[in-house]
């Protein structure tokens, strides 16, 4: 299916620990499932990085001509921090903290999630199912696992029997390369473990008392589904018992995805996914992002400049460009220096793109445009290597500037190839927007906003606070956010 047959698409498969040539189950079609957010709080930058990686993957598969069904779920029930204590249900804890109904929490943070991803120019998935919308399917799967001897009921809860699964020739731990004996040896004692036959057994359904806010009737009494089960239920419903790609952050590899493999094999006798893909972590200033240490920032705080880590606000475009300069399987570290460098690089790329329409063609080309175009495909066909692709975009930026200065030459046909290829890869695949294009009237907009900033400064000097606030609020309503700093007022879109 690849446009360039001499370089087939290869994907690093966590299951095989190597790059495998991508061959879809059904020619011309791709089924892709990505674990979505648990909507009990604001989406964080690490989530954005993961979903951005799969947004680019989705875009590239579409570019190659595949008919892609992209499913990304919303976890709105049943997410326990462990199987032992139902008081660790994150939705229940957050609803008590904010004094809201659990589904108000779900709605609040689902809306936040969509707003943030829209800022970063994400394509929406084809299907976005919720856990609460598939309780019936999860109950049916649980019953099937009980009937087939892979699960058992205990005190109104149902657990997957890991030892029974392995006795039948399967291998719990194959995805994360863990030995089951080591898993048992390293298992902590948790409240509620006495309900289990084995410490490593995981919950398919949890019993809930009348005091528990989120609960549903089932054959085993009132309760709620286990976190791992929901993804198996929804991926099977919309993509089938076996599909092409399953993705998520590396923190989900174990136990979440490991449990999905076991559930799928136990239910259907076959591995549910051909290619498992995992993104690496995001750090800031060389350290792990953590609320407890204070080394933490939300996406909107970065975009609007409301933080103590970065010297100014950075547009979603610049953040996206920065993120994609690291391979999705590599640790990405963000810092003020990295963001400033990304802004300069992005501006250089967009300035070169603006020159293409005015380039004067020659009778011959001094640069091999076809080889350059091939290198762009080679980069993406090598496990979606966006940093190498961006390096190739900078290479053509250099050539465009040299042609503009009369030091290199391109034919009319080659200029057309450059224009189309850079549009395909920079905008359609990487998902960038050209904030500097004349079509967006960026320069005129900047002038108007600067004029309003001056009017606001004058109003503040005259202590006309109502006019000052009105200018700020009306700009904010248009998603133009002002940031007051020591060096004056700046704005971001």
XYZ file of C-alpha atoms in Angstrom, residues 25-426:
402
model
C -4.963 -7.826 8.225
C -7.231 -6.574 5.468
C -5.641 -5.067 2.375
C -6.191 -1.329 2.160
C -7.712 -1.105 5.651
C -6.191 -0.420 9.083
C -7.800 -0.864 12.476
C -6.088 1.195 15.180
C -7.005 1.460 18.861
C -5.358 3.936 21.238
C -5.990 4.067 24.977
C -7.584 7.437 25.637
C -7.663 9.614 28.747
C -9.056 8.856 32.176
C -11.222 11.959 32.523
C -10.979 12.706 36.250
C -8.582 15.683 35.848
C -7.060 18.014 33.253
C -5.199 16.310 30.436
C -1.451 16.684 31.021
C 1.381 17.333 28.561
C 2.538 13.716 28.643
C -0.917 12.678 27.404
C -0.735 15.326 24.686
C 2.600 13.943 23.535
C 1.219 10.394 23.287
C -1.936 11.397 21.440
C 0.071 13.684 19.139
C 2.298 10.748 18.153
C -0.728 8.678 17.171
C -2.313 11.663 15.447
C 0.748 11.785 13.157
C 0.629 8.007 12.665
C -3.067 8.256 11.771
C -2.361 11.098 9.338
C 0.474 9.199 7.646
C -1.541 6.014 7.218
C -4.288 8.084 5.576
C -1.679 9.722 3.351
C -0.475 6.301 2.225
C -4.009 5.582 1.053
C -5.267 3.334 3.823
C -8.869 3.415 4.973
C -8.211 3.803 8.717
C -10.680 3.173 11.510
C -9.150 4.962 14.480
C -10.757 4.200 17.855
C -9.687 6.128 20.958
C -11.670 5.473 24.125
C -12.701 7.647 27.047
C -12.239 5.998 30.464
C -15.094 7.393 32.542
C -15.571 4.571 35.053
C -13.755 1.752 36.771
C -10.225 3.140 36.892
C -8.731 1.817 40.137
C -5.174 2.539 41.231
C -5.100 -1.093 42.359
C -7.484 -4.033 42.637
C -7.647 -4.011 46.402
C -9.452 -0.886 47.568
C -12.462 0.495 45.714
C -11.984 3.740 47.623
C -9.119 4.339 45.165
C -11.634 4.842 42.341
C -10.332 8.106 40.888
C -13.746 9.361 39.800
C -15.212 8.869 43.259
C -12.236 10.557 44.925
C -12.345 13.544 42.568
C -16.131 13.926 42.825
C -15.815 14.147 46.612
C -12.935 16.612 46.337
C -14.807 18.936 43.953
C -18.246 18.235 45.462
C -19.675 17.251 42.102
C -21.471 14.189 40.749
C -19.044 11.706 39.115
C -20.556 12.286 35.672
C -20.109 16.042 36.160
C -16.429 15.312 36.688
C -16.436 13.188 33.537
C -18.130 15.894 31.474
C -15.915 18.681 32.802
C -12.646 16.951 31.976
C -13.832 15.371 28.718
C -14.624 18.885 27.473
C -11.173 20.041 28.643
C -9.540 17.126 26.821
C -11.255 17.933 23.532
C -10.494 21.657 23.802
C -6.803 21.027 24.392
C -6.464 18.559 21.514
C -8.306 20.926 19.190
C -5.762 23.629 20.089
C -2.987 21.329 18.914
C -4.764 20.603 15.593
C -5.530 16.920 16.235
C -7.738 14.992 13.863
C -10.625 13.442 15.807
C -10.784 9.635 15.930
C -13.432 7.822 13.903
C -14.995 6.416 17.078
C -14.602 7.643 20.663
C -16.437 5.126 22.869
C -16.835 5.438 26.630
C -16.519 2.765 29.310
C -19.935 3.618 30.767
C -21.483 3.220 27.326
C -20.283 -0.395 27.116
C -21.182 -1.925 30.468
C -23.273 -4.650 28.788
C -20.389 -5.725 26.548
C -18.047 -5.869 29.536
C -20.472 -8.004 31.530
C -20.825 -10.360 28.544
C -17.041 -10.705 28.214
C -16.706 -11.380 31.928
C -19.353 -14.086 31.770
C -17.611 -15.701 28.783
C -14.307 -15.792 30.655
C -16.056 -17.421 33.637
C -17.799 -19.973 31.398
C -14.495 -20.843 29.707
C -12.723 -21.298 33.057
C -10.424 -18.259 32.806
C -12.149 -16.263 35.537
C -13.877 -16.827 38.864
C -16.320 -14.977 41.112
C -15.316 -14.092 44.671
C -17.454 -12.054 47.091
C -19.301 -10.369 44.249
C -16.126 -9.523 42.322
C -14.756 -11.400 39.312
C -11.038 -11.992 38.737
C -9.017 -13.243 35.784
C -7.134 -16.428 36.735
C -3.543 -15.830 35.590
C -2.265 -19.267 36.650
C -5.067 -21.040 34.770
C -4.274 -18.919 31.716
C -0.629 -20.039 31.785
C -1.545 -23.677 32.461
C -3.362 -23.695 29.118
C -0.205 -22.826 27.212
C -0.461 -19.038 27.178
C 2.180 -16.688 28.537
C 1.116 -13.876 30.846
C 4.008 -11.419 30.697
C 4.895 -11.876 27.015
C 4.239 -8.236 26.053
C 6.306 -6.707 28.869
C 8.889 -9.532 28.873
C 8.155 -10.452 32.484
C 8.497 -13.858 34.060
C 5.387 -14.969 35.931
C 7.400 -16.367 38.837
C 9.054 -12.957 39.246
C 5.653 -11.284 39.058
C 4.350 -13.392 41.912
C 7.487 -12.796 43.962
C 7.247 -9.025 43.554
C 3.502 -8.670 44.209
C 2.640 -6.382 47.119
C 0.062 -7.331 49.727
C -3.056 -5.268 49.074
C -6.374 -5.022 50.841
C -8.789 -7.390 49.164
C -6.091 -9.814 47.955
C -7.727 -12.513 50.081
C -10.522 -12.541 47.486
C -8.053 -13.775 44.870
C -6.700 -17.245 44.179
C -3.372 -15.726 43.145
C -1.862 -12.304 43.929
C -1.367 -11.508 40.232
C -5.006 -12.148 39.274
C -6.675 -8.953 38.101
C -10.212 -7.644 38.420
C -12.710 -7.970 35.586
C -15.587 -6.772 37.757
C -15.500 -5.219 41.224
C -18.212 -5.549 43.823
C -19.503 -2.187 45.065
C -21.474 -1.437 48.201
C -24.577 0.799 48.123
C -22.358 3.661 49.308
C -20.251 3.465 46.139
C -21.436 6.166 43.722
C -20.725 4.519 40.349
C -22.167 1.003 40.155
C -24.258 -1.150 37.826
C -26.274 -4.396 38.214
C -24.611 -7.597 37.055
C -25.019 -11.375 37.472
C -22.617 -11.106 40.451
C -24.344 -8.183 42.147
C -23.914 -4.437 41.907
C -20.436 -3.317 40.900
C -18.351 -1.693 38.180
C -15.998 -2.976 35.462
C -12.254 -3.412 35.797
C -10.079 -0.926 33.951
C -8.381 -3.505 31.683
C -11.651 -5.052 30.547
C -13.127 -1.915 29.000
C -10.486 -1.652 26.261
C -10.908 -5.309 25.288
C -14.677 -4.834 25.091
C -14.540 -1.676 22.997
C -11.687 -2.650 20.681
C -13.367 -5.996 19.957
C -16.714 -4.363 19.259
C -15.392 -1.784 16.786
C -12.291 -3.450 15.331
C -12.941 -7.181 15.699
C -11.330 -9.980 17.677
C -8.007 -9.242 15.945
C -6.874 -5.885 14.588
C -3.738 -4.132 13.369
C -2.404 -1.524 15.805
C -2.872 -0.882 19.516
C -1.123 2.125 21.048
C -0.608 4.017 24.269
C 2.035 5.352 26.626
C 4.789 3.038 27.819
C 3.342 3.246 31.342
C 0.371 1.217 30.059
C 2.487 -1.694 28.831
C 2.163 -3.406 32.200
C -0.246 -4.268 33.582
C -2.915 -2.654 31.367
C -1.883 -3.884 27.933
C -0.537 -7.151 29.285
C -3.995 -7.834 30.696
C -5.593 -6.912 27.378
C -3.442 -9.514 25.616
C -4.498 -12.155 28.154
C -8.198 -11.239 27.940
C -8.138 -11.310 24.143
C -6.362 -14.649 23.921
C -8.560 -16.217 26.589
C -11.743 -15.037 24.871
C -10.820 -15.802 21.272
C -7.791 -18.100 21.336
C -5.668 -15.657 19.352
C -3.520 -12.599 20.015
C -5.827 -9.584 19.670
C -3.275 -7.200 18.115
C -0.561 -7.524 15.457
C 1.443 -4.379 16.296
C 1.740 -2.965 19.817
C 3.119 0.587 19.893
C 4.220 2.573 22.965
C 5.339 6.169 23.321
C 8.023 7.249 25.766
C 7.776 9.771 28.593
C 7.919 13.552 28.647
C 10.273 15.330 31.057
C 10.801 19.022 31.797
C 14.187 20.621 32.469
C 15.731 17.167 32.657
C 13.436 15.928 35.414
C 10.294 13.839 35.582
C 7.141 15.941 35.567
C 5.399 15.605 38.922
C 2.863 17.652 40.864
C 4.492 16.632 44.150
C 7.868 18.155 43.184
C 6.384 21.229 41.517
C 8.039 20.343 38.200
C 4.706 20.317 36.434
C 2.822 22.355 33.842
C -0.541 21.966 32.090
C -0.872 22.387 28.303
C -2.902 25.589 28.556
C -0.400 27.065 31.040
C 2.335 26.567 28.455
C 0.222 27.981 25.610
C -0.971 31.010 27.573
C 2.328 31.687 29.338
C 0.826 31.313 32.821
C 3.792 29.537 34.397
C 7.211 30.064 35.977
C 9.190 27.765 33.677
C 9.076 29.514 30.303
C 9.958 33.094 29.418
C 6.820 33.625 27.338
C 3.792 31.942 25.861
C 4.316 29.511 22.986
C 1.624 28.788 20.429
C 0.301 25.230 20.034
C 2.064 25.107 16.660
C 5.452 25.705 18.269
C 4.754 23.119 20.974
C 3.737 20.599 18.325
C 6.861 21.334 16.285
C 9.015 20.895 19.404
C 7.386 17.597 20.367
C 7.804 16.084 16.901
C 11.544 16.763 16.870
C 11.914 13.737 19.148
C 11.034 10.211 18.052
C 7.919 8.885 19.761
C 9.922 6.051 21.402
C 12.517 8.466 22.835
C 12.290 10.475 26.044
C 11.341 14.046 25.172
C 12.648 16.812 27.432
C 11.132 20.266 27.148
C 12.739 23.448 28.448
C 12.677 27.153 27.756
C 15.740 26.779 25.523
C 14.144 23.940 23.558
C 10.940 25.920 23.003
C 12.806 29.050 21.874
C 14.898 26.970 19.455
C 11.750 25.285 18.124
C 10.119 28.658 17.540
C 13.132 29.829 15.521
C 13.194 26.596 13.524
C 9.462 26.728 12.847
C 9.706 30.351 11.671
C 12.616 29.480 9.378
C 10.620 26.652 7.821
C 7.507 28.774 7.313
C 9.513 31.658 5.832
C 10.995 29.276 3.271
C 7.563 27.891 2.417
C 6.334 31.438 1.784
C 9.110 31.876 -0.825
C 8.140 28.857 -2.955
C 5.425 30.623 -4.976
C 7.880 33.335 -6.041
C 10.810 31.082 -7.014
C 12.015 31.604 -10.583
C 12.207 28.296 -12.470
C 15.230 27.245 -14.509
C 15.651 24.850 -17.415
C 17.537 22.346 -15.206
C 17.678 21.536 -11.491
C 20.926 21.555 -9.567
C 19.304 19.616 -6.705
C 17.841 16.090 -6.862
C 14.258 16.767 -5.764
C 13.090 13.183 -6.292
C 15.802 11.809 -3.999
C 14.842 14.398 -1.376
C 11.179 13.443 -1.661
C 12.123 9.783 -1.263
C 14.079 10.632 1.888
C 10.921 12.113 3.419
C 9.057 8.850 2.836
C 12.057 6.837 4.043
C 11.976 8.724 7.345
C 8.282 8.116 7.979
C 8.436 4.524 6.719
C 11.147 3.877 9.308
C 8.822 3.661 12.323
C 7.387 7.167 11.806
C 10.713 8.930 12.366
C 9.521 12.538 12.617
C 12.898 14.038 13.690
C 14.550 12.688 10.530
C 11.622 13.990 8.477
C 11.995 17.441 10.044
C 15.723 17.338 9.214
C 14.732 16.739 5.576
C 12.318 19.676 5.741
C 15.194 21.856 6.940
C 17.279 20.549 4.038
C 14.703 21.711 1.519
C 14.454 24.985 3.439
C 18.160 25.492 2.727
C 17.667 24.717 -0.955
C 14.662 27.041 -1.270
C 16.719 29.915 0.154
C 19.617 29.142 -2.178
C 17.300 29.063 -5.201
C 15.800 32.357 -4.080
C 19.337 33.810 -3.888
C 20.220 32.438 -7.348
C 22.787 29.946 -6.027
C 20.776 26.778 -6.867
C 18.261 26.041 -9.621
C 14.967 24.141 -9.878
C 12.736 23.434 -12.844
C 9.041 24.291 -12.853
C 8.153 20.626 -12.327
C 10.591 20.311 -9.421
C 9.255 23.459 -7.769
C 5.799 21.905 -7.995
C 7.098 18.662 -6.413
C 8.753 20.619 -3.603
C 5.579 22.609 -2.966
C 3.320 19.549 -2.898
C 5.699 17.405 -0.835
C 6.357 20.054 1.804
C 2.608 20.702 2.032
C 1.937 16.967 2.446
C 4.555 16.386 5.124
C 4.603 19.651 7.075
